[in-house]
Structure formats: structure tokens, C-alpha cells
Amino acid sequence: MINRYAQSYRGFDYVLLDELLTDEQKAVRDSVRAWVNKSVIPIIEDAAENCAFPEHLVKELGEIGAFGPQIPQEYGGLGVDYNTYGIIMQELERADSGLRSTASVQGSLVMFPIWKYGSEEQKMKYLPALAKGEYLGCFGLTEPNHGSNPQGMETTLKYKDGKYYLNGAKMWITNSPKAGIAVVWAKNDQGEIVGCVVERGMKGFSTPEIHGKWSLRASITGELIFDDVEIPEENILPKAKGLKAPLSCLSSARFGIGWGSLGAAMDCLHVAVEYSKERIQFGKPIGQFQLTQKKLAEMITEVTKGQLLAWRVGCLAAEGKASPAMISMVKRNNVETALTIARDSRQILGGMGITGEFPMMRHMMNLESVITYEGTHDIHLLITGMDLTGLNAFG
Ligand code: TGC
Ligand code: FAD
């Protein structure tokens, strides 16, 4: 099924934000949008309905530069700025949050930690292949007993008789059943959080898939299980020490989600506007009713505010001035905005809104994961609360 308004999608630019974007940013946006229209829109509704991860897109995502675009060119990235990265995520998530998840994890949660905390050998070994989409990576932080509070993790990387052994389990891991490598966070003998790269095929390492998701059905999610997995010393990230290391990766991914979720929001808004001009009730297009216009007016207002917030924080990030709390606000606000818009735009389509002929229900269900992962909405409220008051609600 293909939504009949998909090919007329142009995004929304109510306050001429385009004038603040660079030519490169606009060119990247247009080329990713063209690829999405050609390669993703025709297959995404069926992929989600059938819970089928579109694995054939992985190589193409590499070819269009969607994997780690912010990583320097010498390691296979594009070396672009934060807002360009965000704009790529926006175009991917306009198609599906699951597609954006695949790319966010590869770029921000696998390539970024190897680039930031890895040795030169690790960078050369993994980054160019990950950038090309030769294989997928995944990021293991969350555990069955520790989601919002990763500091409590139970997975260990212990030294015994001259070797390192990884034991424990990670839960809810995007890409894991298909990943060639996993960046995994564990506690060492001193109880300090460290990171390592686990490769598929290592003895004692398995990645069972999690089934039965009603959200992100076109993304694949699984567990990571480590049963005395021997980790060569050269696979330990030498510069990653403490919870700050994995949290810094989350900052990169959360920023991308801040832009990305607006892509889903604009897709819903576009469909709602077009449908409201065509659908006649009581002898008029439903778009002429004041209550429909109120919904649409509020949606474009919230999209516009979200765009300005994301763009400004991206500019600050380029200057090294974006704090984790600012990025947390972008993620929280824009995902909530997108979820509200998915719901309201679904209402504008009445009964048709619940079918797979239009993308709203799929976006809405996807966004229920997006508002949960990378820190739940409430955790992000508490991050802002702590930043404002100086008082820590977590402990
Ligand atoms: P806390 O004491 O606040 O922080 C420990 C150290 O880390 C620093 N820090 C950060 N650094 C960079 N970026 C951030 N976002 C940071 N947040 C904190 C902090 O300054 C401190 O540094 P230092 O020098 O003092 O050591 O730690 P806490 O244990 O109190 O936890 C705080 C809290 C609750 C905010 C944190 O644990 C948290 O963010 N929890 C949410 C967990 C989460 O987001 N998990 C995501 C898992 S990955 C995922 O969901 C991928 S989905 C991908 C997809 O499919 O797209
Ligand atoms: P919990 O931490 O158990 O939270 C449950 C509820 O309690 C939430 O509403 C939360 O807000 C609330 N809560 C918790 N603590 C507090 C508090 N202090 N104050 C107030 N309320 C609180 N993780 C990875 O490591 N890698 C991945 O690739 C990854 N991909 C994911 C993909 C999907 C589809 C999903 C759904 C999750 C993924 N996650 C991943 C895990 C995700 O980050 C966690 O689900 C998330 O951090 C929340 O943890 P939890 O599910 O254990 O919920």
C-alpha cells in the first residue's frame, strides 16, 4: 500500500527556516528525500504490517551517507555538521521511525563511540565498513532490570587468568538480531563502566529476537546474551570510562531524534491537510470547519517551534555549546509534538485514518517507542527539572 499523498510531500517551512540552512544542508535533504520516495515509501507500509525488517535497505543507507554522516571522512563518514545529520534523520523518519532507528543506532550509538573512545586500530577496522552498510552494529546499554537507570547495570567484563570475560544480558536492542558487532557497556573489576566491541560468532554470544511488537515493526529488536564471552583486549574501548561515555552517545542520538520525529510529524500533517481539502461532509470540505482548522493550525505551530528548537541547538552543538540538558529538551519536546500530531491528524481522517492506506497509525505506534527509548519522556522532564533547580530527582 502506498499513501496517495506521499509523492506530493514537500515538508513544511512556515517561518522560512530554509533561509537559515546552508546550500549543502538543503541539497542533502533533497537527495535523501528523493531516495526515500523511490526506495522506502513504496515498501514501508507492507514491511511494518508484516513485521519485516527491510534489510535490503541497509546497503543503500550506506550509499546515501545516512550512517555516521557526522563522523570525519577519513573514517568513512561525511564529516557534516549536527544540523545536516539531523536533517538526514528527519527525512528518514518521515518514512518510518524504524528506518531512522536503524540509522541512528549505526551512526550515533555504534560509530560514534568507536570514533570517540576507540583506538586508531579499532576506528580503521570498524568505521569504514559500518559507514558503507557492509554490516550493522547495535548498542547494548539497557538490561532486563535496568532501563532508565543504566548505572545499576549487572553485566560484567572481568579479568581472569590473563583474559577478559563478558557475562550478563542486554534487552530491547535495536538491530541486534542482524548485527555484525555490538558496542556493549559493562562493569569492570573495579565496578567502573567500560565499553567493548563484541563480534558475532564469538563463543557464548547470542542475539535472540524480541517478537510481538506493535511499534517499530519495520525495525528489528532483540536481546544480547553473554555467557562467558572471551573479549580480546584489543576490543575494549580504551578511552571509555564511566557512565558518561554511553550517555554522550545518547546525546548524539537524542539530537537526531529531535529532528527525526518532526519528519514523522510533517508526514502526518501533510496527509491531514490534503485529505481535509478533499473530504466533503455537510456539503463542505472538512478543512473548512473551524475545529479542523484549529487542529491544523496548532500542528503547524508546534512543528515550527520544534524546528527552531532543533536548529538552534544544532547550531550550538557545532560551536560546542549544546548541553546534554538542551538536547534532552529537543528530544522530549519534539517527540511529544510528533505523537500529538499523529493522533490529531489521524482524527482528521476519521475511519480512514486507522487503515494502512495512510501513515498515521503506523507513525503513532512507532512514536510510542520513540517517546520511551533514549530516555523516557518523564526521565527527560526530570533532566530539565534538575537543570533548572540544581536538585537531582534521581537519587
Ligand atoms: P549522572 O550522575 O547524571 O551522570 C553521570 C555522568 O554522565 C554525565 N552525563 C552526560 N554526558 C553526556 N551526555 C549526556 N546526555 C549526559 N548525561 C549525564 C554527567 O555529567 C556525569 O558526568 P561526571 O563527569 O560527573 O561523571 O548519572 P545518573 O546515574 O544520575 O543518571 C542520570 C540519567 C537518569 C539522566 C541517565 O541515567 C539517563 O539518561 N537515563 C536514561 C537511560 C537511557 O536513555 N537509555 C537509553 C538506552 S539506548 C536506546 O534507547 C537506544 S534506542 C535507539 C533507536 O532505536 O533509535
Ligand atoms: P523503566 O526504566 O522500567 O521505566 C518504566 C516507567 O517508570 C517509565 O514510565 C519511566 O519514565 C518511569 N520511571 C523510571 N524511573 C523513574 C524516575 N526516577 N522518576 C519517575 N519515573 C520514572 N536500549 C539500548 O540500550 N539499546 C537499544 O538499541 C535500544 N533500543 C530500543 C528499541 C525499542 C523498540 C525500545 C522500546 C527500547 C529500546 N531500548 C534500547 C531500551 C530503552 O532505552 C528503554 O526501554 C528505556 O530507557 C526505558 O527503560 P525501561 O523500558 O526499562 O523502563
PDB file of N, CA and C in Angstrom, residues 10-86:
ATOM      1  N   ARG A  10       6.255  17.815   0.625  1.00  0.00           N
ATOM      2  CA  ARG A  10       7.327  18.819   0.465  1.00  0.00           C
ATOM      3  C   ARG A  10       7.848  19.316   1.808  1.00  0.00           C
ATOM      4  N   GLY A  11       7.374  18.756   2.906  1.00  0.00           N
ATOM      5  CA  GLY A  11       7.764  19.270   4.216  1.00  0.00           C
ATOM      6  C   GLY A  11       7.021  20.576   4.507  1.00  0.00           C
ATOM      7  N   PHE A  12       7.342  21.196   5.612  1.00  0.00           N
ATOM      8  CA  PHE A  12       6.716  22.475   5.979  1.00  0.00           C
ATOM      9  C   PHE A  12       7.813  23.436   6.425  1.00  0.00           C
ATOM     10  N   ASP A  13       7.677  24.690   6.012  1.00  0.00           N
ATOM     11  CA  ASP A  13       8.694  25.688   6.366  1.00  0.00           C
ATOM     12  C   ASP A  13       7.984  27.016   6.594  1.00  0.00           C
ATOM     13  N   TYR A  14       7.258  27.100   7.714  1.00  0.00           N
ATOM     14  CA  TYR A  14       6.351  28.223   7.933  1.00  0.00           C
ATOM     15  C   TYR A  14       7.069  29.546   8.161  1.00  0.00           C
ATOM     16  N   VAL A  15       8.237  29.497   8.821  1.00  0.00           N
ATOM     17  CA  VAL A  15       8.941  30.773   9.097  1.00  0.00           C
ATOM     18  C   VAL A  15      10.254  30.873   8.303  1.00  0.00           C
ATOM     19  N   LEU A  16      10.238  30.214   7.148  1.00  0.00           N
ATOM     20  CA  LEU A  16      11.369  30.313   6.205  1.00  0.00           C
ATOM     21  C   LEU A  16      12.705  29.922   6.834  1.00  0.00           C
ATOM     22  N   LEU A  17      12.666  28.809   7.548  1.00  0.00           N
ATOM     23  CA  LEU A  17      13.898  28.288   8.140  1.00  0.00           C
ATOM     24  C   LEU A  17      14.914  27.933   7.048  1.00  0.00           C
ATOM     25  N   ASP A  18      14.387  27.611   5.872  1.00  0.00           N
ATOM     26  CA  ASP A  18      15.289  27.288   4.750  1.00  0.00           C
ATOM     27  C   ASP A  18      16.334  28.386   4.540  1.00  0.00           C
ATOM     28  N   GLU A  19      15.941  29.624   4.824  1.00  0.00           N
ATOM     29  CA  GLU A  19      16.898  30.729   4.615  1.00  0.00           C
ATOM     30  C   GLU A  19      18.077  30.635   5.584  1.00  0.00           C
ATOM     31  N   LEU A  20      17.901  29.873   6.655  1.00  0.00           N
ATOM     32  CA  LEU A  20      18.985  29.718   7.632  1.00  0.00           C
ATOM     33  C   LEU A  20      19.801  28.450   7.374  1.00  0.00           C
ATOM     34  N   LEU A  21      19.324  27.608   6.469  1.00  0.00           N
ATOM     35  CA  LEU A  21      20.073  26.383   6.166  1.00  0.00           C
ATOM     36  C   LEU A  21      21.122  26.674   5.101  1.00  0.00           C
ATOM     37  N   THR A  22      22.203  25.901   5.141  1.00  0.00           N
ATOM     38  CA  THR A  22      23.239  26.071   4.114  1.00  0.00           C
ATOM     39  C   THR A  22      22.791  25.361   2.831  1.00  0.00           C
ATOM     40  N   ASP A  23      23.452  25.705   1.730  1.00  0.00           N
ATOM     41  CA  ASP A  23      23.129  25.038   0.459  1.00  0.00           C
ATOM     42  C   ASP A  23      23.371  23.537   0.592  1.00  0.00           C
ATOM     43  N   GLU A  24      24.441  23.187   1.327  1.00  0.00           N
ATOM     44  CA  GLU A  24      24.741  21.761   1.485  1.00  0.00           C
ATOM     45  C   GLU A  24      23.609  21.052   2.248  1.00  0.00           C
ATOM     46  N   GLN A  25      23.116  21.700   3.290  1.00  0.00           N
ATOM     47  CA  GLN A  25      22.040  21.091   4.084  1.00  0.00           C
ATOM     48  C   GLN A  25      20.795  20.860   3.218  1.00  0.00           C
ATOM     49  N   LYS A  26      20.472  21.853   2.384  1.00  0.00           N
ATOM     50  CA  LYS A  26      19.274  21.710   1.536  1.00  0.00           C
ATOM     51  C   LYS A  26      19.493  20.630   0.471  1.00  0.00           C
ATOM     52  N   ALA A  27      20.715  20.573  -0.058  1.00  0.00           N
ATOM     53  CA  ALA A  27      20.988  19.560  -1.099  1.00  0.00           C
ATOM     54  C   ALA A  27      20.920  18.153  -0.499  1.00  0.00           C
ATOM     55  N   VAL A  28      21.474  17.996   0.719  1.00  0.00           N
ATOM     56  CA  VAL A  28      21.429  16.681   1.373  1.00  0.00           C
ATOM     57  C   VAL A  28      19.966  16.304   1.628  1.00  0.00           C
ATOM     58  N   ARG A  29      19.186  17.257   2.143  1.00  0.00           N
ATOM     59  CA  ARG A  29      17.766  16.970   2.415  1.00  0.00           C
ATOM     60  C   ARG A  29      17.046  16.508   1.144  1.00  0.00           C
ATOM     61  N   ASP A  30      17.282  17.230   0.050  1.00  0.00           N
ATOM     62  CA  ASP A  30      16.557  16.881  -1.177  1.00  0.00           C
ATOM     63  C   ASP A  30      16.971  15.512  -1.706  1.00  0.00           C
ATOM     64  N   SER A  31      18.268  15.197  -1.582  1.00  0.00           N
ATOM     65  CA  SER A  31      18.683  13.901  -2.133  1.00  0.00           C
ATOM     66  C   SER A  31      18.202  12.762  -1.246  1.00  0.00           C
ATOM     67  N   VAL A  32      18.189  12.935   0.076  1.00  0.00           N
ATOM     68  CA  VAL A  32      17.669  11.857   0.935  1.00  0.00           C
ATOM     69  C   VAL A  32      16.160  11.713   0.706  1.00  0.00           C
ATOM     70  N   ARG A  33      15.466  12.848   0.534  1.00  0.00           N
ATOM     71  CA  ARG A  33      14.015  12.778   0.301  1.00  0.00           C
ATOM     72  C   ARG A  33      13.717  12.020  -1.011  1.00  0.00           C
ATOM     73  N   ALA A  34      14.526  12.277  -2.025  1.00  0.00           N
ATOM     74  CA  ALA A  34      14.300  11.590  -3.311  1.00  0.00           C
ATOM     75  C   ALA A  34      14.525  10.082  -3.143  1.00  0.00           C
ATOM     76  N   TRP A  35      15.557   9.720  -2.376  1.00  0.00           N
ATOM     77  CA  TRP A  35      15.813   8.284  -2.153  1.00  0.00           C
ATOM     78  C   TRP A  35      14.668   7.652  -1.361  1.00  0.00           C
ATOM     79  N   VAL A  36      14.194   8.359  -0.354  1.00  0.00           N
ATOM     80  CA  VAL A  36      13.080   7.838   0.461  1.00  0.00           C
ATOM     81  C   VAL A  36      11.849   7.624  -0.422  1.00  0.00           C
ATOM     82  N   ASN A  37      11.549   8.596  -1.291  1.00  0.00           N
ATOM     83  CA  ASN A  37      10.376   8.467  -2.164  1.00  0.00           C
ATOM     84  C   ASN A  37      10.497   7.259  -3.092  1.00  0.00           C
ATOM     85  N   LYS A  38      11.740   7.039  -3.562  1.00  0.00           N
ATOM     86  CA  LYS A  38      11.943   5.962  -4.543  1.00  0.00           C
ATOM     87  C   LYS A  38      12.034   4.591  -3.864  1.00  0.00           C
ATOM     88  N   SER A  39      12.810   4.518  -2.785  1.00  0.00           N
ATOM     89  CA  SER A  39      13.154   3.187  -2.250  1.00  0.00           C
ATOM     90  C   SER A  39      12.387   2.789  -0.999  1.00  0.00           C
ATOM     91  N   VAL A  40      11.853   3.753  -0.256  1.00  0.00           N
ATOM     92  CA  VAL A  40      11.249   3.393   1.029  1.00  0.00           C
ATOM     93  C   VAL A  40       9.722   3.490   0.996  1.00  0.00           C
ATOM     94  N   ILE A  41       9.213   4.605   0.494  1.00  0.00           N
ATOM     95  CA  ILE A  41       7.751   4.800   0.531  1.00  0.00           C
ATOM     96  C   ILE A  41       6.994   3.619  -0.102  1.00  0.00           C
ATOM     97  N   PRO A  42       7.466   3.098  -1.239  1.00  0.00           N
ATOM     98  CA  PRO A  42       6.692   2.005  -1.844  1.00  0.00           C
ATOM     99  C   PRO A  42       6.634   0.715  -1.008  1.00  0.00           C
ATOM    100  N   ILE A  43       7.570   0.542  -0.071  1.00  0.00           N
ATOM    101  CA  ILE A  43       7.590  -0.761   0.626  1.00  0.00           C
ATOM    102  C   ILE A  43       7.302  -0.671   2.127  1.00  0.00           C
ATOM    103  N   ILE A  44       7.269   0.551   2.682  1.00  0.00           N
ATOM    104  CA  ILE A  44       7.342   0.647   4.150  1.00  0.00           C
ATOM    105  C   ILE A  44       6.060   0.188   4.848  1.00  0.00           C
ATOM    106  N   GLU A  45       4.912   0.479   4.235  1.00  0.00           N
ATOM    107  CA  GLU A  45       3.657   0.107   4.899  1.00  0.00           C
ATOM    108  C   GLU A  45       3.559  -1.421   5.004  1.00  0.00           C
ATOM    109  N   ASP A  46       3.925  -2.107   3.931  1.00  0.00           N
ATOM    110  CA  ASP A  46       3.858  -3.577   3.965  1.00  0.00           C
ATOM    111  C   ASP A  46       4.901  -4.141   4.920  1.00  0.00           C
ATOM    112  N   ALA A  47       6.086  -3.531   4.929  1.00  0.00           N
ATOM    113  CA  ALA A  47       7.138  -4.025   5.843  1.00  0.00           C
ATOM    114  C   ALA A  47       6.645  -3.935   7.281  1.00  0.00           C
ATOM    115  N   ALA A  48       6.017  -2.797   7.627  1.00  0.00           N
ATOM    116  CA  ALA A  48       5.535  -2.626   9.005  1.00  0.00           C
ATOM    117  C   ALA A  48       4.394  -3.598   9.288  1.00  0.00           C
ATOM    118  N   GLU A  49       3.478  -3.716   8.344  1.00  0.00           N
ATOM    119  CA  GLU A  49       2.346  -4.612   8.566  1.00  0.00           C
ATOM    120  C   GLU A  49       2.822  -6.050   8.779  1.00  0.00           C
ATOM    121  N   ASN A  50       3.830  -6.450   7.997  1.00  0.00           N
ATOM    122  CA  ASN A  50       4.319  -7.842   8.088  1.00  0.00           C
ATOM    123  C   ASN A  50       5.428  -8.008   9.114  1.00  0.00           C
ATOM    124  N   CYS A  51       5.763  -6.954   9.825  1.00  0.00           N
ATOM    125  CA  CYS A  51       6.837  -7.004  10.819  1.00  0.00           C
ATOM    126  C   CYS A  51       8.129  -7.502  10.172  1.00  0.00           C
ATOM    127  N   ALA A  52       8.440  -6.975   8.988  1.00  0.00           N
ATOM    128  CA  ALA A  52       9.605  -7.453   8.234  1.00  0.00           C
ATOM    129  C   ALA A  52      10.640  -6.333   8.133  1.00  0.00           C
ATOM    130  N   PHE A  53      11.786  -6.557   8.713  1.00  0.00           N
ATOM    131  CA  PHE A  53      12.863  -5.566   8.645  1.00  0.00           C
ATOM    132  C   PHE A  53      13.371  -5.489   7.197  1.00  0.00           C
ATOM    133  N   PRO A  54      13.328  -4.306   6.551  1.00  0.00           N
ATOM    134  CA  PRO A  54      13.760  -4.226   5.144  1.00  0.00           C
ATOM    135  C   PRO A  54      15.288  -4.206   5.032  1.00  0.00           C
ATOM    136  N   GLU A  55      15.864  -5.373   5.213  1.00  0.00           N
ATOM    137  CA  GLU A  55      17.329  -5.483   5.312  1.00  0.00           C
ATOM    138  C   GLU A  55      18.033  -5.014   4.031  1.00  0.00           C
ATOM    139  N   HIS A  56      17.326  -5.131   2.893  1.00  0.00           N
ATOM    140  CA  HIS A  56      17.962  -4.742   1.631  1.00  0.00           C
ATOM    141  C   HIS A  56      18.269  -3.240   1.593  1.00  0.00           C
ATOM    142  N   LEU A  57      17.665  -2.455   2.512  1.00  0.00           N
ATOM    143  CA  LEU A  57      17.925  -1.009   2.507  1.00  0.00           C
ATOM    144  C   LEU A  57      19.234  -0.642   3.215  1.00  0.00           C
ATOM    145  N   VAL A  58      19.811  -1.606   3.945  1.00  0.00           N
ATOM    146  CA  VAL A  58      20.995  -1.271   4.760  1.00  0.00           C
ATOM    147  C   VAL A  58      22.138  -0.757   3.881  1.00  0.00           C
ATOM    148  N   LYS A  59      22.419  -1.478   2.819  1.00  0.00           N
ATOM    149  CA  LYS A  59      23.498  -1.062   1.893  1.00  0.00           C
ATOM    150  C   LYS A  59      23.186   0.302   1.283  1.00  0.00           C
ATOM    151  N   GLU A  60      21.911   0.496   0.910  1.00  0.00           N
ATOM    152  CA  GLU A  60      21.526   1.774   0.286  1.00  0.00           C
ATOM    153  C   GLU A  60      21.654   2.928   1.281  1.00  0.00           C
ATOM    154  N   LEU A  61      21.331   2.653   2.542  1.00  0.00           N
ATOM    155  CA  LEU A  61      21.505   3.703   3.563  1.00  0.00           C
ATOM    156  C   LEU A  61      22.975   4.101   3.645  1.00  0.00           C
ATOM    157  N   GLY A  62      23.850   3.104   3.519  1.00  0.00           N
ATOM    158  CA  GLY A  62      25.287   3.393   3.495  1.00  0.00           C
ATOM    159  C   GLY A  62      25.637   4.238   2.276  1.00  0.00           C
ATOM    160  N   GLU A  63      25.075   3.879   1.146  1.00  0.00           N
ATOM    161  CA  GLU A  63      25.409   4.589  -0.100  1.00  0.00           C
ATOM    162  C   GLU A  63      24.948   6.047  -0.070  1.00  0.00           C
ATOM    163  N   ILE A  64      23.805   6.320   0.573  1.00  0.00           N
ATOM    164  CA  ILE A  64      23.338   7.724   0.587  1.00  0.00           C
ATOM    165  C   ILE A  64      23.985   8.529   1.726  1.00  0.00           C
ATOM    166  N   GLY A  65      24.848   7.881   2.509  1.00  0.00           N
ATOM    167  CA  GLY A  65      25.580   8.607   3.552  1.00  0.00           C
ATOM    168  C   GLY A  65      24.807   8.765   4.848  1.00  0.00           C
ATOM    169  N   ALA A  66      23.820   7.880   5.082  1.00  0.00           N
ATOM    170  CA  ALA A  66      22.991   8.024   6.288  1.00  0.00           C
ATOM    171  C   ALA A  66      23.633   7.402   7.527  1.00  0.00           C
ATOM    172  N   PHE A  67      24.716   6.660   7.358  1.00  0.00           N
ATOM    173  CA  PHE A  67      25.359   6.022   8.507  1.00  0.00           C
ATOM    174  C   PHE A  67      26.567   6.855   8.964  1.00  0.00           C
ATOM    175  N   GLY A  68      26.424   7.469  10.101  1.00  0.00           N
ATOM    176  CA  GLY A  68      27.540   8.234  10.670  1.00  0.00           C
ATOM    177  C   GLY A  68      27.962   9.419   9.836  1.00  0.00           C
ATOM    178  N   PRO A  69      27.002  10.215   9.303  1.00  0.00           N
ATOM    179  CA  PRO A  69      27.420  11.343   8.463  1.00  0.00           C
ATOM    180  C   PRO A  69      28.272  12.357   9.224  1.00  0.00           C
ATOM    181  N   GLN A  70      28.117  12.372  10.560  1.00  0.00           N
ATOM    182  CA  GLN A  70      28.860  13.346  11.371  1.00  0.00           C
ATOM    183  C   GLN A  70      30.293  12.892  11.685  1.00  0.00           C
ATOM    184  N   ILE A  71      30.610  11.645  11.304  1.00  0.00           N
ATOM    185  CA  ILE A  71      31.963  11.104  11.546  1.00  0.00           C
ATOM    186  C   ILE A  71      32.899  11.641  10.443  1.00  0.00           C
ATOM    187  N   PRO A  72      34.160  11.962  10.790  1.00  0.00           N
ATOM    188  CA  PRO A  72      35.066  12.523   9.772  1.00  0.00           C
ATOM    189  C   PRO A  72      35.257  11.607   8.554  1.00  0.00           C
ATOM    190  N   GLN A  73      35.528  12.242   7.431  1.00  0.00           N
ATOM    191  CA  GLN A  73      35.632  11.500   6.160  1.00  0.00           C
ATOM    192  C   GLN A  73      36.732  10.445   6.192  1.00  0.00           C
ATOM    193  N   GLU A  74      37.821  10.721   6.937  1.00  0.00           N
ATOM    194  CA  GLU A  74      38.918   9.736   6.950  1.00  0.00           C
ATOM    195  C   GLU A  74      38.475   8.386   7.513  1.00  0.00           C
ATOM    196  N   TYR A  75      37.353   8.369   8.246  1.00  0.00           N
ATOM    197  CA  TYR A  75      36.850   7.096   8.786  1.00  0.00           C
ATOM    198  C   TYR A  75      35.578   6.643   8.062  1.00  0.00           C
ATOM    199  N   GLY A  76      35.291   7.247   6.923  1.00  0.00           N
ATOM    200  CA  GLY A  76      34.154   6.774   6.126  1.00  0.00           C
ATOM    201  C   GLY A  76      32.900   7.619   6.263  1.00  0.00           C
ATOM    202  N   GLY A  77      32.866   8.574   7.222  1.00  0.00           N
ATOM    203  CA  GLY A  77      31.683   9.434   7.371  1.00  0.00           C
ATOM    204  C   GLY A  77      31.697  10.544   6.322  1.00  0.00           C
ATOM    205  N   LEU A  78      30.768  11.505   6.482  1.00  0.00           N
ATOM    206  CA  LEU A  78      30.729  12.637   5.553  1.00  0.00           C
ATOM    207  C   LEU A  78      31.345  13.881   6.172  1.00  0.00           C
ATOM    208  N   GLY A  79      31.570  13.845   7.490  1.00  0.00           N
ATOM    209  CA  GLY A  79      32.146  14.999   8.177  1.00  0.00           C
ATOM    210  C   GLY A  79      31.213  16.205   8.183  1.00  0.00           C
ATOM    211  N   VAL A  80      29.890  15.946   8.193  1.00  0.00           N
ATOM    212  CA  VAL A  80      28.943  17.081   8.158  1.00  0.00           C
ATOM    213  C   VAL A  80      28.628  17.572   9.576  1.00  0.00           C
ATOM    214  N   ASP A  81      27.967  18.739   9.659  1.00  0.00           N
ATOM    215  CA  ASP A  81      27.654  19.305  10.973  1.00  0.00           C
ATOM    216  C   ASP A  81      26.393  18.657  11.567  1.00  0.00           C
ATOM    217  N   TYR A  82      26.084  19.048  12.820  1.00  0.00           N
ATOM    218  CA  TYR A  82      24.981  18.396  13.536  1.00  0.00           C
ATOM    219  C   TYR A  82      23.640  18.587  12.843  1.00  0.00           C
ATOM    220  N   ASN A  83      23.390  19.805  12.340  1.00  0.00           N
ATOM    221  CA  ASN A  83      22.080  20.020  11.725  1.00  0.00           C
ATOM    222  C   ASN A  83      21.921  19.213  10.441  1.00  0.00           C
ATOM    223  N   THR A  84      23.008  19.019   9.699  1.00  0.00           N
ATOM    224  CA  THR A  84      22.890  18.187   8.489  1.00  0.00           C
ATOM    225  C   THR A  84      22.547  16.758   8.896  1.00  0.00           C
ATOM    226  N   TYR A  85      23.212  16.294   9.952  1.00  0.00           N
ATOM    227  CA  TYR A  85      22.879  14.958  10.479  1.00  0.00           C
ATOM    228  C   TYR A  85      21.394  14.909  10.860  1.00  0.00           C
ATOM    229  N   GLY A  86      20.930  15.940  11.562  1.00  0.00           N
ATOM    230  CA  GLY A  86      19.530  15.971  11.990  1.00  0.00           C
ATOM    231  C   GLY A  86      18.579  15.962  10.804  1.00  0.00           C
TER     232      GLY A  86
END
